[in-house]
């Protein structure tokens, strides 16, 4: 293109156009670091682009350029294979671990596979999963299918629930984009979708979100098709998919609000559509109702339980402290703050949950973020026309899951917006192409090269942010319960001649121990038991097995005592991956020969425990024994008739300063600490209490100590951790050697 072939008006337009692009890039760059400095040029650039579009709208012609079908298929397959790569590469290690929600859902799938009643259900074929999972059960049946024919395991669970729907969403999106934009821009939009970090994250771990996005894209395709082409088949499929959406993920309930808004718009704008197609619409909704019916029956039976979690996490909940600003509940302020956070999550600051996002980054990469923002602005000026209204209204409703949630911005609860966001970005690219193409001066070739370069950059940015960024976050190891997966796989590798003694966090706690239990159950292994102080120190065993203690960080202070009892035992610490300064968990292996000959007689440490069957250390003294640690964690089904305990003896303070004592108990347990006869720490029973930390000042030396706990019922749990002066988080079990019994 030669400048001399352009008139002055065209030159001014092109200068303004490129200035707008530069301003938008500058704004997005600044927005990464400062909200105001970045948002201002970003908005100015968007306004300038809209002005350009309005002024040149008449001159811009919509080009329906067809691509040879073989070339189209070839290009799509390249994009599709790239999308598959992003969703399966290094799946065994990224993400690490197998976090609790994944494990619980997998255990539910195992229950269905084996014909057992699913937890909290009265059936082995549920339509809805209660408890912590708290979502429709449909995706579990795909997991069951994979388990049955391809084996039981973590990779199988993730492939069935996330990878397969995530991969299928790529061609689904392609057909939606092709219907809206044609071949060329469908390929571009699908490329952006296939490498999108936000979608990749949810396409690689077991959650309902990936399946949800896949079904939503199919629904949107047939919904817009039914509106534009008005064929019976499209309405039937739209109705079926509308019903199916309700079996995916909880926030999808918002879709009925969107349908109401859209048909209200159609009523005001185009009554003829409703008059001519009301039978098809009614049929579609009847089909949807039939598909939803099993879920409706469940909701009718468990109405309160079904909406319990929604209410708990809602900004309408006045009892939720996260809804308070400066100590006062203010719905308007919370709503405003959440709306601002949600709208800014795409370009400024995204979800803070380490599983949902990489390091609080915007949910969109640098380039897609710019394109989507400008595409939204460009479509917004045409909001009164059907397709733009369809897209904008759906986008707004899709964000309500995050806006009305206490944890805004929430990437999972706003994930319904993903297909529309990529459509915005694609629309912006198309408008640029049409704008530049009007001069017919070889712009097409230049634009194609530019777009290819941009797409390559998007692929590189998202690869970097996911595989070398998100996947290697220091906190991701812990967030995905990697210690439990690692510990279970390690125990299995030892063989059946080893019996594990595990922390209760790994053994029997419903939610917390789910990853460890799933891995063990997937291999049909049961060679582990939960730690009991007087049963396992020393280990009381008559069999020929070797034993291994498996405990998470916080219990490493047990090791010194174990080494004294079993000098030949082997201590194996495991550190957090990508954060190797910090302990994750540990193993302490003991061969059977050492188990039979513990060196226990000369050890004089711990406190003397007095166990009573009444509250406040009243009633009958049921037992008196030496406890090496303050460590009680009983199975809830176990009846002990112990309602209060008093531990007495002395404590050695190696240095002067503040000692932070942290009790772990049930919320009905009262506990306190007396030093030299003076009551220095009190932790009253209170609803919701699990951990309570108290600060006690100790002078260097030996002090009398009394630790007491009491409850109106059997004491199920009481553990005492501490942080001496100068120690860092987390607190550790108070070591046996600092105590001297009576």
XYZ file of C-alpha atoms in Angstrom:
742
model
C 0.000 0.000 0.000
C 1.429 3.345 -1.002
C 0.769 6.483 1.014
C 0.381 8.561 -2.183
C -2.705 6.522 -3.124
C -4.457 7.610 0.067
C -6.317 10.871 0.470
C -5.858 13.107 3.516
C -8.991 11.791 5.205
C -7.816 8.184 4.899
C -4.375 9.087 6.223
C -5.953 10.732 9.276
C -8.151 7.694 9.859
C -5.228 5.272 9.663
C -3.096 7.436 11.949
C -5.943 7.531 14.475
C -6.463 3.789 14.091
C -2.826 2.918 14.807
C -2.690 5.480 17.624
C -5.710 3.729 19.139
C -3.946 0.367 18.965
C -0.793 1.775 20.565
C -2.856 3.435 23.293
C -4.696 0.165 24.005
C -1.447 -1.798 24.310
C -0.023 0.891 26.587
C -3.182 0.848 28.700
C -3.142 -2.932 29.114
C 0.552 -2.864 30.009
C 0.010 -0.172 32.655
C -3.127 -1.928 33.879
C -1.040 -4.882 34.983
C 0.571 -2.657 37.593
C -1.776 0.232 38.304
C -5.552 0.361 37.920
C -6.101 4.077 37.272
C -3.042 4.694 35.075
C -3.903 1.654 32.971
C -7.673 1.957 32.800
C -7.672 5.574 31.625
C -5.754 5.076 28.323
C -7.573 1.767 27.861
C -10.990 3.447 28.009
C -9.843 6.388 25.847
C -8.572 3.932 23.231
C -11.866 2.046 23.311
C -13.854 5.273 22.837
C -11.640 6.291 19.910
C -12.088 2.889 18.294
C -15.875 3.102 18.680
C -15.849 6.589 17.109
C -13.792 5.226 14.217
C -16.214 2.370 13.747
C -19.286 4.604 13.818
C -17.779 7.040 11.310
C -16.696 4.300 8.925
C -19.619 1.905 9.400
C -21.162 2.707 6.026
C -17.875 2.226 4.194
C -17.114 -1.126 5.816
C -18.584 -4.034 3.915
C -19.065 -7.437 5.444
C -16.899 -9.818 3.444
C -18.078 -13.415 3.222
C -14.854 -14.963 2.056
C -15.054 -18.726 1.667
C -12.129 -21.004 2.364
C -11.741 -24.294 0.518
C -13.291 -26.985 2.708
C -10.141 -29.125 2.663
C -8.022 -26.176 3.773
C -10.592 -25.360 6.448
C -10.509 -28.918 7.797
C -6.708 -28.965 7.699
C -6.406 -25.660 9.589
C -9.039 -26.696 12.103
C -7.257 -29.997 12.754
C -4.014 -28.135 13.479
C -5.841 -25.913 15.974
C -7.681 -28.903 17.426
C -4.459 -30.874 17.922
C -2.863 -27.839 19.551
C -5.829 -27.588 21.919
C -5.530 -31.296 22.750
C -1.821 -30.838 23.475
C -2.530 -27.993 25.904
C -5.033 -30.201 27.730
C -3.122 -33.487 27.990
C 0.566 -32.551 28.092
C 2.190 -33.589 31.390
C -1.234 -34.324 32.879
C 0.290 -36.669 35.454
C 2.249 -33.848 37.086
C 0.367 -30.664 36.235
C -1.605 -29.914 38.240
C 0.046 -31.917 41.017
C -1.767 -33.870 43.702
C -5.485 -34.485 43.703
C -7.341 -31.955 45.795
C -10.215 -32.820 48.091
C -13.134 -31.909 45.808
C -11.651 -34.035 43.025
C -11.115 -36.956 45.372
C -14.593 -36.792 46.914
C -16.239 -36.761 43.493
C -14.033 -39.695 42.444
C -15.005 -41.627 45.572
C -18.650 -40.963 44.705
C -17.980 -42.322 41.208
C -16.448 -45.431 42.768
C -19.574 -45.841 44.869
C -21.734 -45.711 41.747
C -19.407 -48.156 39.961
C -19.654 -50.673 42.794
C -23.399 -50.234 43.275
C -22.947 -48.727 46.741
C -25.005 -45.944 48.254
C -23.240 -42.670 47.607
C -22.342 -40.681 50.716
C -25.295 -38.603 52.016
C -27.585 -40.329 49.493
C -30.133 -43.103 49.717
C -29.282 -44.449 46.285
C -26.360 -45.735 44.268
C -27.604 -43.830 41.190
C -27.861 -40.204 42.330
C -28.860 -37.244 40.175
C -27.228 -34.834 42.606
C -24.205 -35.163 44.872
C -24.554 -33.646 48.323
C -21.845 -32.811 50.830
C -18.782 -30.865 49.807
C -19.175 -31.671 46.087
C -22.701 -30.201 46.064
C -23.335 -30.369 42.315
C -25.285 -32.426 39.767
C -24.073 -35.999 39.354
C -24.233 -36.359 35.561
C -20.494 -35.961 34.929
C -19.825 -38.738 37.450
C -21.392 -41.275 35.097
C -18.795 -40.477 32.437
C -16.142 -40.962 35.119
C -17.736 -44.305 36.037
C -17.606 -45.360 32.379
C -13.888 -44.523 32.153
C -13.198 -46.271 35.472
C -14.940 -49.410 34.272
C -13.182 -49.730 30.929
C -9.867 -47.943 31.456
C -9.111 -48.527 35.117
C -9.417 -46.478 38.287
C -7.008 -43.653 38.954
C -6.349 -39.938 39.141
C -5.537 -39.504 35.452
C -8.651 -41.448 34.460
C -10.834 -39.251 36.693
C -9.370 -36.062 35.251
C -9.567 -37.261 31.656
C -13.223 -38.238 32.012
C -14.457 -35.167 33.866
C -12.273 -32.379 32.504
C -10.006 -33.311 29.593
C -12.633 -34.927 27.353
C -15.240 -32.141 27.806
C -12.456 -29.565 27.474
C -11.331 -31.072 24.168
C -14.883 -31.458 22.839
C -15.546 -27.803 23.626
C -13.053 -26.824 20.894
C -15.065 -28.132 17.887
C -18.268 -27.024 19.628
C -16.931 -23.488 19.839
C -15.726 -23.645 16.246
C -19.228 -24.319 14.944
C -20.651 -21.522 17.102
C -18.028 -19.052 15.849
C -18.404 -20.272 12.256
C -22.132 -19.655 12.430
C -21.561 -16.114 13.710
C -18.464 -15.061 11.737
C -17.752 -17.497 8.914
C -14.754 -19.745 8.359
C -11.783 -17.362 8.590
C -12.728 -15.760 11.886
C -14.059 -19.001 13.345
C -10.563 -20.437 12.904
C -9.024 -17.388 14.589
C -11.512 -17.444 17.477
C -11.124 -21.183 17.963
C -7.357 -20.776 18.153
C -7.774 -18.203 20.942
C -10.176 -20.553 22.717
C -7.943 -23.618 22.354
C -4.929 -21.922 23.996
C -6.902 -19.937 26.591
C -5.273 -20.403 30.015
C -8.561 -19.955 31.869
C -10.185 -22.812 29.979
C -7.041 -24.953 30.047
C -6.889 -24.768 33.857
C -10.392 -26.210 34.200
C -9.791 -28.756 31.436
C -7.095 -30.504 33.476
C -8.575 -31.217 36.904
C -11.748 -32.938 38.056
C -14.481 -30.387 38.445
C -17.853 -29.730 36.841
C -16.713 -26.531 35.112
C -15.191 -28.087 31.974
C -18.307 -30.153 31.246
C -20.387 -27.057 31.983
C -18.593 -24.933 29.360
C -18.926 -27.665 26.720
C -22.698 -27.972 27.185
C -23.159 -24.185 27.359
C -21.409 -23.722 24.003
C -23.653 -26.331 22.375
C -26.703 -24.679 23.920
C -25.685 -21.220 22.659
C -25.156 -22.619 19.165
C -28.622 -24.119 18.906
C -30.260 -21.206 20.707
C -28.979 -18.593 18.242
C -29.651 -20.990 15.365
C -33.239 -21.531 16.521
C -33.748 -17.765 16.681
C -32.260 -17.021 13.251
C -33.369 -20.063 11.221
C -36.476 -21.050 13.220
C -36.314 -24.764 12.395
C -38.032 -27.386 14.532
C -34.868 -29.462 14.938
C -32.926 -26.498 16.324
C -35.646 -25.769 18.889
C -35.768 -29.429 19.930
C -32.003 -29.624 20.383
C -31.971 -26.256 22.138
C -34.575 -27.528 24.609
C -32.689 -30.747 25.229
C -29.438 -28.875 25.836
C -31.165 -26.337 28.080
C -32.290 -29.227 30.252
C -28.833 -30.757 30.116
C -27.212 -27.518 31.306
C -28.968 -27.932 34.649
C -27.090 -31.198 35.173
C -23.694 -29.515 34.897
C -22.757 -26.849 37.457
C -24.734 -24.797 39.969
C -24.309 -21.254 38.524
C -26.082 -22.384 35.350
C -29.401 -21.634 37.075
C -28.780 -18.046 35.945
C -29.446 -19.125 32.374
C -33.206 -19.015 32.932
C -32.905 -15.351 33.878
C -31.037 -14.736 30.635
C -33.642 -16.576 28.538
C -36.377 -14.494 30.168
C -34.456 -11.277 29.399
C -33.808 -12.290 25.789
C -37.376 -13.312 25.023
C -38.605 -10.129 26.688
C -36.357 -8.226 24.285
C -37.755 -10.250 21.375
C -41.300 -9.482 22.552
C -40.565 -5.752 22.493
C -38.495 -5.830 19.306
C -39.981 -8.598 17.184
C -43.366 -9.882 18.368
C -43.764 -11.660 15.066
C -41.088 -14.174 16.077
C -43.038 -15.212 19.163
C -46.347 -15.421 17.301
C -44.907 -17.598 14.551
C -42.756 -19.826 16.756
C -44.547 -20.093 20.116
C -45.303 -23.792 19.550
C -41.628 -24.522 18.944
C -40.622 -22.508 22.013
C -43.149 -24.311 24.221
C -41.977 -27.668 22.847
C -38.370 -26.743 23.596
C -39.223 -25.847 27.188
C -41.264 -29.028 27.635
C -38.280 -31.080 26.454
C -36.053 -29.122 28.828
C -38.446 -29.830 31.690
C -38.423 -33.570 30.964
C -34.609 -33.577 31.013
C -34.546 -31.571 34.245
C -37.336 -33.610 35.905
C -35.083 -36.023 37.872
C -33.291 -32.996 39.323
C -36.610 -31.292 40.091
C -37.728 -34.360 42.042
C -34.486 -34.292 44.019
C -34.845 -30.562 44.744
C -38.401 -31.082 45.949
C -37.178 -33.688 48.434
C -34.120 -31.733 49.601
C -35.017 -28.116 48.902
C -33.133 -26.620 51.860
C -30.072 -28.790 51.326
C -29.969 -27.987 47.601
C -29.844 -24.240 48.200
C -27.761 -24.410 51.386
C -24.375 -23.776 49.773
C -25.721 -21.097 47.456
C -27.107 -19.240 50.451
C -23.923 -19.768 52.451
C -21.712 -18.240 49.735
C -24.110 -15.499 48.710
C -23.668 -11.789 49.365
C -27.301 -11.844 50.534
C -26.172 -13.830 53.580
C -25.931 -11.359 56.458
C -24.246 -13.983 58.644
C -21.217 -14.221 56.372
C -18.382 -12.040 57.717
C -16.975 -11.603 54.196
C -20.040 -9.487 53.414
C -19.064 -6.929 56.045
C -17.239 -3.710 55.223
C -15.698 -1.834 58.144
C -17.617 -4.043 60.553
C -21.040 -3.416 59.008
C -23.122 -5.360 56.524
C -23.886 -3.248 53.479
C -25.419 -5.056 50.528
C -25.019 -2.094 48.164
C -21.313 -1.657 48.942
C -20.620 -5.379 48.682
C -22.523 -5.573 45.392
C -20.616 -2.583 44.012
C -17.233 -3.972 45.115
C -17.973 -7.430 43.698
C -19.179 -5.987 40.399
C -16.020 -3.904 40.054
C -13.767 -6.862 40.932
C -15.579 -9.146 38.495
C -15.459 -6.683 35.600
C -11.752 -6.095 36.220
C -10.873 -9.791 36.466
C -10.230 -10.082 32.722
C -7.644 -7.315 32.336
C -6.496 -6.249 35.819
C -6.645 -8.808 38.627
C -8.168 -12.270 38.434
C -9.242 -14.957 40.877
C -6.939 -15.178 43.906
C -7.528 -18.912 44.425
C -4.276 -20.648 43.464
C -6.183 -23.571 41.887
C -8.280 -21.280 39.690
C -5.631 -18.904 38.428
C -1.957 -18.142 38.156
C -0.668 -15.630 40.691
C -3.738 -13.335 40.663
C -3.130 -12.577 36.982
C -5.971 -11.321 34.775
C -8.019 -14.250 33.500
C -7.137 -13.317 29.905
C -3.680 -13.075 28.410
C -2.314 -9.682 27.375
C -3.506 -9.868 23.760
C -6.865 -11.590 24.231
C -7.632 -9.159 27.046
C -7.232 -6.183 24.700
C -9.219 -7.810 21.893
C -12.069 -8.878 24.200
C -12.352 -5.448 25.831
C -12.522 -3.639 22.496
C -14.819 -6.278 21.042
C -17.201 -5.780 23.948
C -17.157 -2.018 23.368
C -17.716 -2.472 19.653
C -20.670 -4.802 20.169
C -22.077 -2.611 22.937
C -22.883 0.215 20.515
C -25.175 -2.196 18.639
C -26.834 -3.646 21.717
C -30.347 -2.938 20.455
C -29.883 -5.361 17.557
C -30.605 -9.065 18.209
C -27.195 -10.782 18.099
C -25.333 -8.093 20.090
C -28.147 -8.094 22.658
C -27.943 -11.889 22.750
C -24.192 -11.724 23.479
C -24.131 -8.757 25.888
C -27.077 -9.963 27.967
C -25.596 -13.457 28.199
C -22.237 -11.992 29.241
C -23.808 -9.917 32.020
C -25.860 -12.814 33.366
C -22.851 -15.151 33.225
C -20.975 -12.817 35.587
C -23.687 -12.896 38.255
C -22.281 -16.146 39.652
C -19.161 -14.197 40.604
C -20.810 -10.877 41.473
C -23.232 -12.490 43.929
C -20.542 -14.699 45.479
C -18.582 -13.743 48.600
C -15.291 -14.664 46.909
C -15.437 -12.324 43.908
C -13.778 -12.328 41.479
C -14.516 -16.037 41.080
C -13.176 -17.713 37.938
C -15.245 -20.870 38.364
C -18.597 -19.237 38.992
C -18.154 -16.889 36.042
C -16.798 -19.536 33.670
C -20.018 -19.421 31.638
C -18.626 -16.184 30.165
C -15.687 -17.884 28.424
C -17.301 -18.546 25.000
C -18.789 -15.047 24.817
C -15.480 -13.413 25.785
C -13.699 -15.190 22.927
C -16.541 -14.137 20.616
C -15.913 -10.518 21.683
C -12.212 -10.894 20.883
C -12.987 -12.519 17.522
C -15.456 -9.786 16.660
C -12.793 -7.138 17.296
C -10.346 -8.921 14.990
C -13.013 -9.155 12.312
C -13.875 -5.453 12.585
C -10.199 -4.550 12.234
C -9.893 -6.761 9.182
C -12.944 -5.202 7.543
C -11.751 -1.719 8.429
C -8.293 -2.225 6.930
C -9.555 -4.267 4.005
C -11.756 -1.479 2.616
C -8.765 0.192 0.967
C -8.019 -2.988 -1.015
C -4.301 -2.226 -1.025
C -2.752 -5.598 -0.132
C -3.989 -5.173 3.445
C -5.291 -8.719 3.490
C -1.827 -10.279 3.296
C -0.393 -7.880 5.851
C -3.319 -8.523 8.171
C -2.967 -12.299 7.822
C 0.709 -12.111 8.799
C -0.159 -9.833 11.713
C -2.906 -12.161 12.963
C -0.684 -15.237 12.671
C 1.974 -13.441 14.702
C -0.594 -12.408 17.303
C -1.954 -15.954 17.582
C 1.536 -17.388 18.020
C 2.151 -14.840 20.778
C -1.115 -15.864 22.468
C -0.106 -19.524 22.315
C 3.323 -18.766 23.798
C 1.926 -16.494 26.524
C -0.656 -19.046 27.625
C 1.819 -21.926 27.491
C 4.226 -19.946 29.650
C 1.556 -18.840 32.101
C 0.143 -22.341 32.527
C 3.014 -24.806 32.291
C 5.893 -22.726 33.621
C 3.778 -20.391 35.746
C 0.541 -21.835 37.100
C 1.841 -25.404 37.253
C 4.918 -24.394 39.252
C 3.337 -22.045 41.770
C 4.810 -22.733 45.230
C 1.362 -22.888 46.848
C -0.147 -25.191 44.210
C 1.482 -28.289 45.738
C -0.355 -27.776 49.009
C -3.564 -26.509 47.447
C -3.949 -29.713 45.418
C -3.253 -31.906 48.483
C -0.116 -33.246 46.813
C 1.194 -34.538 50.126
C -1.710 -36.983 50.354
C -1.320 -38.260 46.812
C 2.440 -38.557 47.282
C 2.047 -40.339 50.624
C -0.485 -42.852 49.308
C 1.578 -43.647 46.207
C 4.661 -44.036 48.392
C 2.876 -46.473 50.709
C 1.658 -48.527 47.752
C 5.212 -48.628 46.385
C 6.471 -50.167 49.655
C 4.356 -53.271 49.128
C 1.839 -55.216 51.169
C 4.359 -56.115 53.866
C 4.190 -52.562 55.179
C 1.507 -51.169 57.461
C 1.094 -47.393 57.664
C 0.272 -45.400 60.765
C -1.167 -42.161 59.457
C -2.354 -38.836 60.739
C -6.125 -38.563 60.888
C -5.875 -35.895 58.186
C -4.872 -38.755 55.866
C -6.977 -41.505 57.331
C -10.566 -40.883 58.332
C -11.577 -37.238 58.018
C -14.445 -37.042 55.502
C -13.189 -34.113 53.443
C -9.550 -33.652 54.364
C -8.428 -37.255 53.897
C -10.284 -37.905 50.618
C -7.206 -37.757 48.303
C -5.233 -40.306 50.350
C -8.247 -42.591 50.648
C -9.063 -42.441 46.937
C -5.537 -43.369 45.849
C -5.506 -46.288 48.286
C -8.988 -47.407 47.306
C -8.176 -47.153 43.592
C -5.524 -49.849 44.141
C -7.713 -51.772 46.579
C -5.223 -51.247 49.424
C -6.189 -51.044 53.099
C -2.831 -51.351 54.831
C -3.114 -48.228 56.954
C -4.596 -47.176 60.280
C -4.936 -43.875 62.097
C -2.516 -42.932 64.838
C -3.489 -43.543 68.467
C -0.988 -42.347 71.036
C -0.896 -45.334 73.384
C -1.401 -47.918 70.666
C 1.379 -46.695 68.413
C 4.040 -45.275 70.753
C 5.441 -47.820 70.959
C 3.770 -49.805 68.176
C 1.864 -52.749 69.613
C 1.848 -55.418 66.939
C 2.026 -59.201 66.826
C 2.305 -59.568 63.058
C 5.424 -59.725 60.888
C 4.846 -56.460 59.069
C 7.118 -53.464 58.846
C 5.610 -50.131 59.868
C 5.838 -46.601 58.525
C 4.577 -43.436 60.188
C 3.104 -41.025 57.618
C 2.367 -37.522 58.870
C 1.988 -34.021 57.392
C 3.946 -30.955 58.415
C 3.221 -29.961 61.993
C 3.924 -33.407 63.424
C 7.655 -33.588 62.719
C 8.359 -33.056 66.428
C 7.328 -36.689 66.913
C 10.446 -37.817 65.071
C 12.922 -37.231 67.929
C 10.902 -39.500 70.209
C 10.528 -42.129 67.481
C 14.296 -42.107 66.915
C 14.887 -42.760 70.618
C 12.442 -45.657 70.647
C 13.546 -47.059 67.274
C 17.214 -46.056 66.692
C 17.324 -48.049 63.449
C 14.257 -46.281 62.063
C 14.675 -44.207 58.904
C 13.343 -40.655 58.737
C 12.421 -39.466 55.235
C 11.281 -35.843 54.945
C 9.444 -34.737 51.794
C 9.585 -31.076 50.846
C 7.095 -29.072 48.840
C 7.794 -29.123 45.136
C 8.789 -25.688 43.806
C 9.030 -24.492 47.419
C 11.641 -26.877 48.761
C 12.558 -24.850 51.832
C 9.330 -26.011 53.445
C 8.431 -29.470 54.691
C 5.346 -31.075 53.167
C 5.156 -34.387 55.047
C 7.412 -37.133 56.318
C 7.829 -40.893 56.613
C 9.449 -42.793 59.442
C 10.136 -46.395 58.435
C 10.566 -49.104 61.072
C 11.508 -52.682 60.235
C 9.681 -55.470 62.039
C 12.762 -56.417 64.078
C 12.771 -52.945 65.665
C 9.023 -53.024 66.253
C 9.498 -56.054 68.492
C 12.292 -54.421 70.524
C 11.383 -50.787 71.289
C 13.734 -48.833 73.570
C 11.019 -47.281 75.715
C 11.974 -47.944 79.328
C 14.465 -45.106 79.795
C 12.300 -42.380 78.213
C 10.886 -40.004 80.814
C 9.057 -37.239 78.996
C 5.521 -36.031 78.396
C 2.854 -35.100 80.922
C 0.736 -37.091 83.362
C -2.840 -37.284 82.143
C -5.894 -37.578 84.412
C -9.050 -38.706 82.609
C -12.528 -38.034 84.097
C -16.015 -39.116 83.098
C -17.530 -35.769 84.120
C -17.171 -32.179 82.972
C -14.674 -29.766 84.546
C -12.493 -32.584 85.939
C -15.285 -33.894 88.125
C -16.747 -37.343 88.469
C -14.856 -40.600 88.430
C -11.147 -40.709 87.555
C -11.269 -43.200 84.691
C -7.549 -43.374 83.914
C -4.149 -41.956 84.772
C -1.263 -42.387 82.355
C 1.837 -40.777 80.907
C 1.116 -39.032 77.588
C 4.120 -38.209 75.433
C 2.053 -35.658 73.497
C -1.225 -33.844 73.949
C -2.791 -35.871 71.189
C -6.329 -37.226 71.239
C -8.176 -37.853 68.002
C -10.853 -40.515 68.312
C -13.251 -41.906 65.770
C -16.614 -40.139 66.370
C -18.248 -43.558 66.712
C -15.916 -44.533 69.552
C -17.396 -44.236 73.066
C -14.819 -43.412 75.734
C -16.892 -41.844 78.539
C -14.110 -39.284 78.964
C -15.532 -35.758 79.250
C -12.568 -33.912 80.741
C -8.792 -34.341 80.974
C -6.076 -32.690 83.015
C -2.415 -32.990 82.004
C 0.082 -32.089 84.737
C 3.857 -31.836 84.981
C 6.567 -29.362 84.039
C 7.622 -27.570 80.872
C 11.153 -26.570 79.874
C 11.377 -23.081 78.366
C 14.727 -22.964 76.598
C 14.470 -19.230 76.060
C 12.481 -16.309 77.376
C 9.691 -14.938 75.261
C 6.193 -15.458 73.967
C 5.133 -19.028 73.240
C 2.125 -19.426 70.957
C 0.027 -22.445 71.955
C -2.528 -23.639 69.423
C -5.201 -26.105 70.412
C -7.033 -28.211 67.851
C -10.359 -29.524 69.088
C -14.052 -29.839 68.396
C -16.002 -26.621 68.901
C -17.669 -27.912 72.081
C -14.330 -28.299 73.881
C -13.115 -25.785 76.453
C -9.386 -25.763 77.126
C -6.957 -23.694 79.167
C -3.306 -23.556 80.279
C -1.974 -22.870 83.772
C 1.693 -21.958 84.278
C 3.031 -22.052 87.846
C -0.558 -22.137 89.075
C -1.617 -19.025 87.141
C -4.311 -19.285 84.470
C -2.662 -17.719 81.396
C -4.679 -19.008 78.441
C -8.384 -19.722 78.040
C -10.127 -21.078 74.933
C -13.892 -21.252 75.499
C -16.153 -23.594 73.564
C -17.666 -21.694 70.640
C -19.526 -22.671 67.447
C -17.204 -23.295 64.512
C -14.026 -23.380 66.580
C -11.400 -25.853 65.416
C -8.118 -24.060 65.952
C -7.545 -21.487 68.663
C -4.206 -19.839 69.368
C -3.137 -18.254 72.656
C 0.034 -16.356 73.541
C 1.845 -17.167 76.804
C 4.974 -15.435 78.117
C 7.530 -17.783 79.717
C 10.810 -16.975 81.374
C 13.731 -19.239 80.609
C 13.754 -22.284 82.870
C 11.430 -24.987 84.152
C 7.822 -24.185 85.016
C 4.885 -26.122 86.384
C 2.262 -26.591 83.702
C -1.306 -27.790 83.617
C -3.248 -28.194 80.390
C -6.957 -28.893 80.801
C -9.853 -29.596 78.486
C -13.542 -30.265 79.067
C -16.739 -30.950 77.130
C -20.350 -31.886 77.852
C -19.787 -35.119 75.867
C -16.976 -37.518 75.042
C -13.861 -35.643 73.999
C -13.148 -36.701 70.417
C -10.247 -34.422 69.655
C -7.682 -32.412 71.591
C -4.199 -31.673 70.264
C -1.720 -29.051 71.419
C 0.697 -27.372 69.011
C 3.067 -24.493 69.608
C 5.477 -21.976 68.152
C 8.388 -21.102 70.490
C 9.952 -17.614 70.280
C 11.508 -17.046 66.856
C 9.756 -20.028 65.219
C 7.893 -19.611 61.928
C 4.561 -20.925 60.734
C 3.077 -23.458 60.929
C 2.908 -24.444 64.600
C 4.135 -27.946 65.455
C 3.012 -30.556 67.946
C 4.507 -29.641 71.321
C 7.498 -32.022 71.525
C 7.591 -34.682 74.201
C 11.072 -33.716 75.410
C 9.997 -30.271 76.688
C 7.566 -31.921 79.113
C 8.432 -33.610 82.407
C 5.678 -35.808 83.873
C 4.705 -35.766 87.549
